[in-house]
Amino acid sequence: MSQRFAVHPTHPQPRLVRQAVAALRAGGVIVYPTDSCYALGCALDAFDAAGRIRAIRGIDERHHLTLVCRDLAQAGRYARLDNWQFRLVRQGVPGAFTFLLPATRDVPRRVRHPRRSTIGLRVPAHPVAAAIVAELGEPILSSSLVLEGESAPLNEGDAIVAAVGRRIDAFVDAGPCAGVASTIVDLATPPGVVVRVGRGDPASLGLA
């Protein structure tokens, strides 16, 4: 790992945010905080970095990656949302929900689900994640920092460094997160289904 940034969790230092974004723009992989758990992230056009994220997590192309977006307007460029999907997503952003949606042509084929042509979509409610996405100007291609064989995400700074420090380019350390992965809602077909219950409460979306 080349860099570890100690970032304030609610008022991230702009200089450190810019350094984290520089690592993304250089094609690197970073670990950064969200309102659910720490995540691995790279730029959408970083071809090799997406493969590195899959290797770190021990997942293949059938596991959805997620586009972490600044807001719903940005998300609409990368996912097709009919009215019923938009209503549900609007209720869950920003927040600890990941929505699986049909990808648009702006999402490279190599990061879509190979059979369903879907992508994960998320707008987190975390000041650091929001600052990084805003500075980058485009979504971060991401996956929760849950290692192969583990059920819970890594959440403590030194443990993250020990586990993945040599396989990433920067660690944006904002202290412990909630430590629970996001709730995943599959909205590819109506009426939508909860496929993983995490930090987001499905009842807030009107889903069981």
XYZ file of N, CA, C and O in Angstrom:
832
model
N 0.857 -1.193 0.000
C 0.000 0.000 0.000
C 0.888 1.236 0.000
O 1.804 1.350 0.807
N 0.622 2.164 -0.902
C 1.474 3.340 -0.975
C 1.038 4.447 -0.023
O 1.868 5.232 0.427
N -0.273 4.529 0.306
C -0.744 5.652 1.104
C -1.873 5.226 2.043
O -2.722 4.420 1.673
N -1.873 5.807 3.242
C -2.990 5.666 4.186
C -3.345 7.063 4.679
O -2.519 7.735 5.281
N -4.555 7.486 4.393
C -4.995 8.826 4.750
C -5.915 8.767 5.957
O -6.936 8.079 5.936
N -5.579 9.488 7.005
C -6.450 9.605 8.173
C -7.390 10.785 7.934
O -7.014 11.945 8.103
N -8.615 10.470 7.527
C -9.577 11.488 7.097
C -10.645 11.670 8.178
O -11.126 10.694 8.771
N -11.026 12.931 8.401
C -12.092 13.195 9.369
C -13.395 12.599 8.845
O -13.741 12.793 7.673
N -14.147 11.870 9.681
C -15.317 11.140 9.177
C -16.488 12.008 8.749
O -17.320 11.570 7.939
N -16.583 13.224 9.280
C -17.717 14.082 8.904
C -17.290 15.333 8.139
O -18.108 15.921 7.430
N -16.027 15.724 8.277
C -15.527 16.903 7.569
C -14.187 16.529 6.906
O -13.120 16.961 7.357
N -14.253 15.716 5.854
C -13.008 15.235 5.235
C -12.171 16.385 4.679
O -12.701 17.329 4.080
N -10.871 16.289 4.917
C -9.956 17.325 4.477
C -9.860 17.314 2.953
O -9.509 16.289 2.354
N -10.135 18.445 2.286
C -10.109 18.468 0.819
C -8.794 17.989 0.223
O -8.786 17.314 -0.820
N -7.683 18.309 0.865
C -6.382 17.889 0.337
C -6.273 16.375 0.288
O -5.776 15.800 -0.696
N -6.761 15.704 1.327
C -6.686 14.241 1.365
C -7.683 13.612 0.400
O -7.403 12.572 -0.201
N -8.834 14.231 0.252
C -9.807 13.750 -0.742
C -9.199 13.809 -2.138
O -9.318 12.865 -2.922
N -8.525 14.899 -2.439
C -7.892 15.035 -3.765
C -6.818 13.979 -3.980
O -6.671 13.444 -5.091
N -6.085 13.637 -2.928
C -5.063 12.601 -3.073
C -5.690 11.233 -3.320
O -5.170 10.440 -4.112
N -6.795 10.948 -2.639
C -7.488 9.686 -2.870
C -8.008 9.612 -4.299
O -7.908 8.570 -4.966
N -8.554 10.717 -4.781
C -9.059 10.750 -6.153
C -7.920 10.618 -7.161
O -8.073 9.982 -8.210
N -6.765 11.181 -6.842
C -5.609 11.034 -7.727
C -5.235 9.558 -7.881
O -4.872 9.110 -8.977
N -5.338 8.799 -6.796
C -5.060 7.368 -6.880
C -6.068 6.670 -7.787
O -5.707 5.776 -8.564
N -7.342 7.063 -7.706
C -8.355 6.493 -8.590
C -8.072 6.845 -10.044
O -8.136 5.974 -10.927
N -7.770 8.092 -10.305
C -7.525 8.529 -11.685
C -6.278 7.892 -12.280
O -6.150 7.785 -13.500
N -5.367 7.474 -11.421
C -4.159 6.798 -11.892
C -4.389 5.316 -12.154
O -3.447 4.594 -12.492
N -5.638 4.865 -11.995
C -5.951 3.460 -12.241
C -5.828 2.577 -11.030
O -5.820 1.349 -11.150
N -5.738 3.175 -9.842
C -5.523 2.401 -8.625
C -6.794 1.889 -7.990
O -7.910 2.235 -8.378
N -6.598 1.059 -6.971
C -7.677 0.525 -6.135
C -7.537 1.147 -4.755
O -6.446 1.174 -4.186
N -8.639 1.661 -4.228
C -8.625 2.242 -2.892
C -9.622 1.515 -1.991
O -10.523 0.825 -2.469
N -9.430 1.662 -0.693
C -10.438 1.292 0.301
C -10.962 2.588 0.898
O -10.170 3.461 1.280
N -12.277 2.730 0.963
C -12.872 3.971 1.449
C -14.140 3.663 2.232
O -14.748 2.598 2.063
N -14.581 4.584 3.106
C -15.728 4.305 3.973
C -17.056 4.660 3.308
O -17.144 5.587 2.504
N -18.091 3.919 3.679
C -19.461 4.266 3.316
C -20.302 4.230 4.593
O -19.799 3.918 5.668
N -21.584 4.514 4.463
C -22.451 4.512 5.634
C -22.817 3.100 6.090
O -23.454 2.940 7.128
N -22.392 2.093 5.334
C -22.616 0.715 5.778
C -21.293 0.081 6.213
O -21.135 -0.339 7.344
N -20.330 0.017 5.298
C -19.044 -0.606 5.618
C -17.980 -0.046 4.698
O -18.261 0.746 3.799
N -16.742 -0.439 4.932
C -15.673 -0.061 4.015
C -15.844 -0.802 2.696
O -16.376 -1.914 2.640
N -15.392 -0.156 1.617
C -15.541 -0.719 0.282
C -14.236 -0.602 -0.477
O -13.415 0.288 -0.214
N -14.048 -1.505 -1.417
C -12.987 -1.399 -2.408
C -13.529 -0.585 -3.566
O -14.694 -0.736 -3.948
N -12.696 0.270 -4.158
C -13.185 1.085 -5.259
C -12.117 1.384 -6.283
O -10.920 1.390 -5.985
N -12.567 1.632 -7.520
C -11.676 2.043 -8.594
C -12.474 2.900 -9.569
O -13.708 2.996 -9.480
N -11.799 3.524 -10.499
C -12.477 4.288 -11.538
C -13.151 3.330 -12.519
O -12.681 2.205 -12.748
N -14.235 3.780 -13.099
C -15.007 2.930 -13.999
C -14.206 2.519 -15.228
O -14.378 1.415 -15.748
N -13.313 3.379 -15.683
C -12.543 3.059 -16.887
C -11.203 2.384 -16.589
O -10.392 2.188 -17.495
N -10.977 2.026 -15.340
C -9.717 1.376 -14.953
C -9.842 -0.128 -15.170
O -10.274 -0.860 -14.284
N -9.469 -0.580 -16.333
C -9.712 -1.967 -16.738
C -9.086 -2.961 -15.771
O -9.741 -3.890 -15.296
N -7.806 -2.826 -15.486
C -7.115 -3.780 -14.630
C -7.586 -3.700 -13.183
O -7.616 -4.707 -12.466
N -7.964 -2.500 -12.726
C -8.341 -2.324 -11.331
C -9.603 -3.103 -10.982
O -9.728 -3.639 -9.874
N -10.564 -3.174 -11.891
C -11.777 -3.953 -11.629
C -11.429 -5.417 -11.401
O -11.981 -6.075 -10.508
N -10.503 -5.946 -12.183
C -10.054 -7.320 -11.974
C -9.348 -7.500 -10.650
O -9.474 -8.548 -10.004
N -8.607 -6.487 -10.222
C -7.932 -6.565 -8.924
C -8.952 -6.617 -7.790
O -8.761 -7.354 -6.810
N -10.023 -5.849 -7.904
C -11.061 -5.877 -6.871
C -11.674 -7.267 -6.784
O -11.869 -7.815 -5.690
N -11.977 -7.857 -7.926
C -12.545 -9.214 -7.919
C -11.563 -10.213 -7.300
O -11.962 -11.108 -6.553
N -10.275 -10.056 -7.590
C -9.276 -10.974 -7.036
C -9.155 -10.816 -5.527
O -9.052 -11.804 -4.786
N -9.151 -9.582 -5.032
C -9.063 -9.341 -3.589
C -10.249 -9.974 -2.874
O -10.108 -10.584 -1.813
N -11.426 -9.838 -3.458
C -12.637 -10.368 -2.837
C -12.835 -11.857 -3.085
O -13.646 -12.499 -2.410
N -12.154 -12.408 -4.077
C -12.350 -13.811 -4.417
C -13.679 -14.058 -5.098
O -14.343 -15.071 -4.835
N -14.094 -13.132 -5.972
C -15.371 -13.245 -6.668
C -15.129 -13.258 -8.172
O -14.086 -12.807 -8.662
N -16.101 -13.788 -8.915
C -15.985 -13.797 -10.368
C -16.949 -12.796 -10.980
O -17.577 -12.003 -10.276
N -17.076 -12.854 -12.314
C -17.869 -11.850 -13.018
C -19.361 -11.982 -12.766
O -20.145 -11.093 -13.113
N -19.787 -13.083 -12.150
C -21.213 -13.237 -11.842
C -21.615 -12.502 -10.569
O -22.798 -12.384 -10.266
N -20.653 -12.026 -9.829
C -20.936 -11.224 -8.635
C -21.050 -9.766 -9.047
O -20.144 -9.216 -9.670
N -22.154 -9.137 -8.727
C -22.360 -7.753 -9.125
C -21.333 -6.816 -8.489
O -21.083 -6.889 -7.283
N -20.783 -5.943 -9.291
C -20.089 -4.775 -8.789
C -21.089 -3.619 -8.734
O -22.152 -3.683 -9.343
N -20.738 -2.577 -8.001
C -21.674 -1.486 -7.755
C -21.063 -0.151 -8.168
O -19.888 0.104 -7.903
N -21.877 0.676 -8.799
C -21.482 2.046 -9.088
C -21.956 2.935 -7.950
O -23.164 3.092 -7.740
N -21.015 3.489 -7.211
C -21.334 4.406 -6.120
C -21.391 5.811 -6.710
O -20.387 6.337 -7.210
N -22.586 6.404 -6.674
C -22.857 7.654 -7.375
C -23.023 8.821 -6.412
O -23.296 8.637 -5.231
N -22.902 10.024 -6.967
C -23.059 11.251 -6.190
C -24.516 11.466 -5.799
O -24.821 11.857 -4.678
N -25.422 11.224 -6.747
C -26.839 11.466 -6.508
C -27.657 10.670 -7.516
O -27.107 9.973 -8.379
N -28.962 10.784 -7.403
C -29.857 10.022 -8.268
C -29.744 10.488 -9.714
O -29.879 9.673 -10.645
N -29.476 11.760 -9.930
C -29.320 12.257 -11.295
C -28.130 11.599 -11.986
O -28.225 11.182 -13.151
N -27.023 11.471 -11.288
C -25.862 10.805 -11.870
C -26.149 9.331 -12.092
O -25.776 8.760 -13.116
N -26.819 8.705 -11.140
C -27.142 7.287 -11.264
C -27.974 7.001 -12.505
O -27.823 5.945 -13.144
N -28.853 7.945 -12.875
C -29.715 7.742 -14.021
C -28.977 7.640 -15.337
O -29.553 7.177 -16.332
N -27.728 8.023 -15.371
C -26.936 7.870 -16.598
C -26.492 6.428 -16.803
O -26.274 6.001 -17.934
N -26.391 5.682 -15.718
C -25.791 4.358 -15.786
C -26.795 3.212 -15.614
O -26.438 2.054 -15.828
N -28.008 3.517 -15.222
C -29.036 2.484 -15.037
C -30.348 2.966 -15.637
O -30.684 4.155 -15.566
N -31.082 2.040 -16.219
C -32.401 2.362 -16.766
C -33.440 2.184 -15.665
O -33.544 1.113 -15.063
N -34.184 3.249 -15.407
C -35.187 3.223 -14.341
C -36.556 3.577 -14.908
O -36.765 4.697 -15.384
N -37.470 2.607 -14.869
C -38.865 2.909 -15.141
C -39.458 3.613 -13.926
O -38.822 3.706 -12.869
N -40.696 4.068 -14.055
C -41.310 4.843 -12.970
C -41.340 4.086 -11.651
O -41.051 4.644 -10.590
N -41.689 2.792 -11.698
C -41.797 2.031 -10.447
C -40.431 1.849 -9.796
O -40.307 1.887 -8.574
N -39.385 1.685 -10.618
C -38.038 1.556 -10.074
C -37.571 2.882 -9.485
O -36.979 2.918 -8.405
N -37.846 3.961 -10.193
C -37.431 5.283 -9.714
C -38.046 5.598 -8.357
O -37.373 6.125 -7.467
N -39.328 5.253 -8.187
C -39.988 5.537 -6.908
C -39.303 4.816 -5.752
O -39.118 5.392 -4.675
N -38.929 3.559 -5.970
C -38.270 2.793 -4.910
C -36.861 3.315 -4.632
O -36.459 3.487 -3.482
N -36.110 3.555 -5.694
C -34.735 4.026 -5.521
C -34.726 5.382 -4.825
O -33.897 5.634 -3.939
N -35.635 6.255 -5.198
C -35.679 7.589 -4.599
C -35.871 7.521 -3.091
O -35.334 8.351 -2.348
N -36.602 6.524 -2.622
C -36.817 6.380 -1.188
C -35.575 5.881 -0.453
O -35.460 6.052 0.761
N -34.651 5.250 -1.189
C -33.495 4.641 -0.546
C -32.191 5.373 -0.730
O -31.144 4.881 -0.302
N -32.222 6.553 -1.374
C -30.990 7.311 -1.569
C -31.144 8.728 -1.010
O -32.214 9.317 -1.123
N -30.057 9.213 -0.367
C -28.854 8.451 -0.023
C -29.131 7.503 1.140
O -29.988 7.787 1.981
N -28.415 6.406 1.171
C -28.629 5.444 2.238
C -27.914 4.136 1.988
O -27.174 3.980 1.004
N -28.149 3.187 2.890
C -27.412 1.931 2.889
C -28.118 0.858 2.064
O -28.346 -0.259 2.523
N -28.467 1.221 0.828
C -29.096 0.281 -0.099
C -28.267 0.195 -1.375
O -27.764 1.206 -1.876
N -28.160 -1.022 -1.902
C -27.617 -1.241 -3.240
C -28.748 -1.792 -4.100
O -29.383 -2.782 -3.735
N -28.995 -1.147 -5.235
C -30.067 -1.558 -6.127
C -29.473 -2.199 -7.376
O -28.563 -1.630 -7.997
N -29.975 -3.369 -7.743
C -29.564 -4.033 -8.978
C -30.533 -3.619 -10.075
O -31.739 -3.843 -9.970
N -29.983 -3.023 -11.136
C -30.801 -2.427 -12.187
C -30.210 -2.719 -13.566
O -29.000 -2.961 -13.699
N -31.039 -2.672 -14.613
C -30.508 -2.830 -15.973
C -29.512 -1.724 -16.297
O -29.784 -0.542 -16.069
N -28.357 -2.101 -16.814
C -27.302 -1.136 -17.111
C -27.548 -0.452 -18.450
O -28.102 -1.053 -19.381
N -27.126 0.798 -18.551
C -27.172 1.514 -19.822
C -25.878 1.242 -20.592
O -24.948 0.597 -20.099
N -25.793 1.805 -21.792
C -24.598 1.617 -22.614
C -23.385 2.337 -22.053
O -22.252 2.073 -22.496
N -23.588 3.229 -21.089
C -22.450 3.912 -20.472
C -21.703 3.025 -19.484
O -20.630 3.414 -18.997
N -22.258 1.857 -19.177
C -21.582 0.903 -18.296
C -20.837 -0.098 -19.172
O -21.458 -0.810 -19.967
N -19.519 -0.182 -19.054
C -18.768 -1.136 -19.881
C -19.267 -2.567 -19.688
O -19.598 -2.977 -18.575
N -19.315 -3.309 -20.776
C -19.809 -4.687 -20.724
C -19.017 -5.533 -19.730
O -19.568 -6.414 -19.079
N -17.731 -5.253 -19.577
C -16.878 -6.076 -18.727
C -17.247 -5.986 -17.246
O -16.833 -6.841 -16.462
N -18.007 -4.956 -16.838
C -18.377 -4.847 -15.425
C -19.861 -5.103 -15.178
O -20.309 -5.076 -14.042
N -20.634 -5.340 -16.243
C -22.024 -5.724 -16.063
C -22.105 -7.208 -15.700
O -21.176 -7.977 -15.954
N -23.244 -7.613 -15.132
C -23.474 -9.037 -14.930
C -23.528 -9.691 -16.307
O -24.248 -9.228 -17.204
N -22.775 -10.777 -16.536
C -22.636 -11.318 -17.896
C -23.924 -11.875 -18.491
O -24.088 -11.876 -19.710
N -24.829 -12.345 -17.661
C -26.075 -12.919 -18.179
C -27.213 -11.916 -18.155
O -27.995 -11.832 -19.102
N -27.300 -11.121 -17.105
C -28.454 -10.245 -16.905
C -28.233 -8.827 -17.420
O -29.179 -8.062 -17.544
N -26.984 -8.447 -17.684
C -26.630 -7.090 -18.106
C -27.125 -6.051 -17.096
O -27.649 -4.999 -17.460
N -26.940 -6.375 -15.825
C -27.330 -5.488 -14.735
C -26.090 -4.966 -14.017
O -24.981 -5.485 -14.185
N -26.295 -3.949 -13.191
C -25.209 -3.356 -12.399
C -25.784 -2.933 -11.057
O -26.968 -2.598 -10.958
N -24.962 -2.981 -10.023
C -25.366 -2.429 -8.745
C -25.268 -0.911 -8.769
O -24.418 -0.336 -9.450
N -26.158 -0.273 -8.024
C -26.199 1.177 -7.984
C -26.407 1.625 -6.545
O -27.253 1.072 -5.840
N -25.650 2.643 -6.139
C -25.735 3.076 -4.751
C -25.396 4.547 -4.599
O -24.520 5.053 -5.301
N -26.103 5.237 -3.694
C -25.769 6.607 -3.306
C -25.628 6.595 -1.788
O -26.618 6.651 -1.058
N -24.419 6.483 -1.256
C -24.247 6.366 0.195
C -24.404 7.693 0.916
O -24.153 8.768 0.358
N -24.824 7.602 2.168
C -24.956 8.787 3.022
C -23.757 8.857 3.950
O -23.883 8.722 5.169
N -22.584 9.036 3.392
C -21.362 9.174 4.187
C -20.573 10.353 3.641
O -20.308 10.408 2.429
N -20.209 11.312 4.474
C -19.535 12.510 3.974
C -18.252 12.237 3.206
O -17.956 12.938 2.231
N -17.492 11.232 3.615
C -16.231 10.951 2.932
C -16.491 10.357 1.559
O -15.900 10.781 0.552
N -17.374 9.371 1.483
C -17.709 8.785 0.183
C -18.273 9.847 -0.749
O -17.914 9.913 -1.934
N -19.142 10.697 -0.218
C -19.738 11.747 -1.039
C -18.677 12.715 -1.562
O -18.729 13.146 -2.726
N -17.722 13.055 -0.715
C -16.667 13.980 -1.124
C -15.787 13.380 -2.210
O -15.391 14.068 -3.164
N -15.479 12.100 -2.090
C -14.629 11.438 -3.089
C -15.350 11.382 -4.435
O -14.765 11.695 -5.480
N -16.618 10.979 -4.429
C -17.368 10.883 -5.679
C -17.524 12.258 -6.318
O -17.416 12.414 -7.534
N -17.781 13.284 -5.504
C -17.931 14.635 -6.039
C -16.630 15.122 -6.681
O -16.642 15.726 -7.763
N -15.514 14.871 -6.022
C -14.221 15.297 -6.562
C -13.868 14.522 -7.836
O -13.321 15.094 -8.795
N -14.188 13.231 -7.852
C -13.889 12.400 -9.024
C -14.738 12.824 -10.217
O -14.283 12.773 -11.363
N -15.984 13.207 -9.962
C -16.861 13.632 -11.036
C -17.538 12.516 -11.778
O -18.221 12.748 -12.782
N -17.393 11.305 -11.311
C -18.033 10.131 -11.900
C -18.151 9.063 -10.831
O -17.536 9.175 -9.766
N -18.951 8.016 -11.062
C -19.110 6.994 -10.026
C -17.818 6.231 -9.738
O -16.913 6.169 -10.573
N -17.771 5.658 -8.548
C -16.697 4.742 -8.166
C -17.214 3.322 -8.342
O -18.269 2.970 -7.806
N -16.499 2.512 -9.100
C -16.856 1.102 -9.232
C -16.405 0.386 -7.966
O -15.216 0.424 -7.626
N -17.334 -0.249 -7.263
C -17.060 -0.674 -5.890
C -17.572 -2.070 -5.574
O -18.418 -2.630 -6.278
N -17.053 -2.580 -4.458
C -17.530 -3.824 -3.859
C -17.214 -3.764 -2.374
O -16.165 -3.242 -1.975
N -18.120 -4.264 -1.542
C -17.896 -4.253 -0.091
C -16.619 -4.990 0.264
O -16.245 -5.972 -0.388
N -15.957 -4.546 1.322
C -14.698 -5.150 1.742
C -14.980 -6.368 2.621
O -14.702 -6.393 3.827
N -15.558 -7.374 1.994
C -15.808 -8.665 2.637
C -14.916 -9.677 1.930
O -15.088 -9.931 0.734
N -13.966 -10.237 2.630
C -13.013 -11.141 2.001
C -13.585 -12.545 1.855
O -14.540 -12.926 2.543
N -12.998 -13.301 0.966
C -13.458 -14.659 0.690
C -13.469 -15.504 1.970
O -12.505 -15.506 2.737
N -14.590 -16.168 2.201
C -14.733 -17.006 3.378
C -15.212 -16.279 4.611
O -15.449 -16.905 5.649
N -15.357 -14.959 4.533
C -15.816 -14.171 5.670
C -17.262 -13.733 5.451
O -17.708 -13.567 4.317
N -17.988 -13.536 6.541
C -19.379 -13.095 6.435
C -19.558 -11.623 6.759
O -20.579 -11.022 6.409
N -18.572 -11.022 7.407
C -18.666 -9.620 7.810
C -17.547 -8.821 7.158
O -16.447 -9.338 6.910
N -17.799 -7.542 6.877
C -16.758 -6.705 6.273
C -15.679 -6.323 7.273
O -15.933 -6.225 8.472
N -14.474 -6.104 6.758
C -13.405 -5.569 7.600
C -13.750 -4.150 8.003
O -14.249 -3.364 7.200
N -13.444 -3.786 9.274
C -13.915 -2.493 9.759
C -12.894 -1.739 10.599
O -13.126 -0.582 10.938
N -11.783 -2.349 10.915
C -10.786 -1.703 11.776
C -9.534 -1.424 10.957
O -9.071 -2.269 10.194
N -9.004 -0.210 11.106
C -7.952 0.262 10.227
C -6.747 -0.649 10.114
O -6.320 -1.006 9.009
N -6.167 -1.032 11.243
C -4.966 -1.872 11.187
C -5.277 -3.251 10.612
O -4.443 -3.842 9.911
N -6.468 -3.771 10.873
C -6.863 -5.062 10.306
C -6.993 -4.961 8.792
O -6.631 -5.900 8.054
N -7.505 -3.836 8.303
C -7.615 -3.635 6.859
C -6.232 -3.590 6.220
O -5.978 -4.233 5.196
N -5.324 -2.865 6.848
C -3.957 -2.785 6.325
C -3.312 -4.154 6.301
O -2.669 -4.553 5.313
N -3.475 -4.919 7.373
C -2.859 -6.240 7.444
C -3.422 -7.183 6.382
O -2.694 -7.997 5.807
N -4.717 -7.071 6.111
C -5.368 -8.012 5.198
C -5.159 -7.655 3.733
O -4.933 -8.542 2.898
N -5.253 -6.373 3.396
C -5.240 -6.003 1.975
C -4.269 -4.867 1.650
O -4.207 -4.427 0.506
N -3.511 -4.413 2.632
C -2.663 -3.248 2.428
C -1.716 -3.355 1.257
O -1.481 -2.364 0.549
N -1.182 -4.530 0.995
C -0.221 -4.698 -0.095
C -0.903 -4.864 -1.455
O -0.222 -4.919 -2.484
N -2.226 -4.945 -1.449
C -2.950 -5.191 -2.704
C -3.757 -3.978 -3.161
O -4.464 -4.057 -4.157
N -3.656 -2.885 -2.422
C -4.372 -1.661 -2.786
C -3.377 -0.517 -2.922
O -2.212 -0.644 -2.552
N -3.859 0.605 -3.450
C -2.992 1.756 -3.669
C -3.184 2.854 -2.638
O -2.289 3.679 -2.429
N -4.362 2.886 -2.001
C -4.611 3.899 -0.973
C -5.729 3.418 -0.060
O -6.657 2.731 -0.499
N -5.640 3.805 1.211
C -6.646 3.486 2.214
C -7.111 4.792 2.831
O -6.336 5.502 3.466
N -8.375 5.117 2.612
C -8.973 6.322 3.185
C -9.580 5.926 4.527
O -10.685 5.390 4.598
N -8.848 6.173 5.592
C -9.204 5.694 6.925
C -9.963 6.785 7.676
O -9.403 7.793 8.086
N -11.272 6.555 7.846
C -12.118 7.506 8.572
C -12.626 6.920 9.878
O -13.647 7.366 10.407
N -11.904 5.921 10.405
C -12.361 5.262 11.618
C -13.434 4.234 11.317
O -13.807 4.028 10.155
N -13.942 3.557 12.334
C -14.921 2.490 12.115
C -16.192 2.988 11.418
O -16.675 4.084 11.694
N -16.697 2.165 10.503
C -18.006 2.405 9.891
C -19.058 1.639 10.695
O -18.760 1.075 11.747
N -20.270 1.577 10.180
C -21.302 0.781 10.846
C -20.902 -0.689 10.895
O -21.287 -1.419 11.806
N -20.130 -1.127 9.908
C -19.627 -2.496 9.916
C -20.628 -3.532 9.449
O -20.450 -4.725 9.686
N -21.669 -3.094 8.754
C -22.682 -3.994 8.210
C -22.840 -3.670 6.734
O -22.952 -2.489 6.370
N -22.854 -4.676 5.881
C -22.984 -4.437 4.446
C -24.342 -3.825 4.124
O -25.284 -3.862 4.924
N -24.448 -3.246 2.940
C -25.703 -2.634 2.519
C -26.766 -3.693 2.242
O -26.462 -4.862 2.001
N -28.008 -3.275 2.282
C -29.124 -4.127 1.856
C -29.191 -4.104 0.334
O -29.116 -3.035 -0.281
N -29.294 -5.280 -0.280
C -29.352 -5.376 -1.740
C -30.781 -5.642 -2.171
O -31.428 -6.577 -1.685
N -31.263 -4.805 -3.103
C -32.616 -4.939 -3.632
C -32.516 -5.127 -5.144
O -31.976 -4.262 -5.844
N -33.017 -6.236 -5.639
C -33.004 -6.530 -7.074
C -34.243 -5.915 -7.705
O -35.370 -6.352 -7.459
N -34.013 -4.893 -8.539
C -35.110 -4.206 -9.211
C -35.089 -4.450 -10.715
O -35.653 -3.671 -11.491
N -34.440 -5.531 -11.138
C -34.360 -5.806 -12.570
C -35.731 -6.131 -13.154
O -36.002 -5.846 -14.318
N -36.596 -6.754 -12.350
C -37.949 -7.074 -12.785
C -38.914 -6.720 -11.654
O -38.560 -6.812 -10.472
N -40.141 -6.302 -12.012
C -41.101 -5.933 -10.972
C -41.591 -7.161 -10.222
O -41.607 -8.262 -10.786
N -41.960 -7.020 -8.959
C -42.049 -5.771 -8.194
C -40.776 -5.450 -7.421
O -40.761 -4.535 -6.603
N -39.715 -6.216 -7.630
C -38.486 -6.056 -6.872
C -38.432 -7.023 -5.703
O -39.461 -7.400 -5.151
N -37.213 -7.451 -5.361
C -37.062 -8.420 -4.275
C -35.792 -8.104 -3.485
O -34.777 -7.701 -4.055
N -35.875 -8.268 -2.177
C -34.713 -8.082 -1.316
C -33.881 -9.364 -1.358
O -34.368 -10.435 -1.012
N -32.629 -9.259 -1.797
C -31.780 -10.445 -1.903
C -30.757 -10.528 -0.780
O -30.153 -11.575 -0.569
N -30.530 -9.429 -0.075
C -29.680 -9.464 1.122
C -30.126 -8.357 2.058
O -30.252 -7.210 1.650
N -30.391 -8.728 3.300
C -30.759 -7.739 4.301
C -29.490 -7.293 5.017
O -28.777 -8.112 5.601
N -29.219 -6.006 4.952
C -28.048 -5.434 5.613
C -28.479 -4.264 6.476
O -29.473 -4.318 7.184
N -27.743 -3.160 6.341
C -28.007 -2.015 7.220
C -29.283 -1.276 6.824
O -30.002 -0.765 7.680
N -29.589 -1.214 5.547
C -30.803 -0.532 5.120
C -32.048 -1.332 5.478
O -32.075 -2.555 5.303
N -33.085 -0.659 5.968
C -34.313 -1.330 6.379
C -35.256 -1.447 5.185
O -35.754 -0.437 4.692
N -35.523 -2.674 4.695
C -36.396 -2.827 3.531
C -37.797 -2.252 3.755
O -38.444 -1.824 2.791
N -38.256 -2.215 4.999
C -39.590 -1.682 5.275
C -39.682 -0.206 4.896
O -40.766 0.281 4.554
N -38.558 0.507 4.906
C -38.596 1.919 4.527
C -38.876 2.105 3.048
O -39.232 3.202 2.605
N -38.709 1.024 2.276
C -39.017 1.051 0.856
C -40.369 0.429 0.555
O -40.784 0.356 -0.601
N -41.032 -0.061 1.604
C -42.299 -0.746 1.415
C -42.129 -2.179 0.963
O -43.049 -2.785 0.411
N -40.934 -2.760 1.222
C -40.648 -4.140 0.830
C -40.510 -5.004 2.072
O -40.030 -4.559 3.111
N -40.916 -6.255 1.955
C -40.800 -7.191 3.078
C -39.361 -7.616 3.253
O -38.620 -7.716 2.284
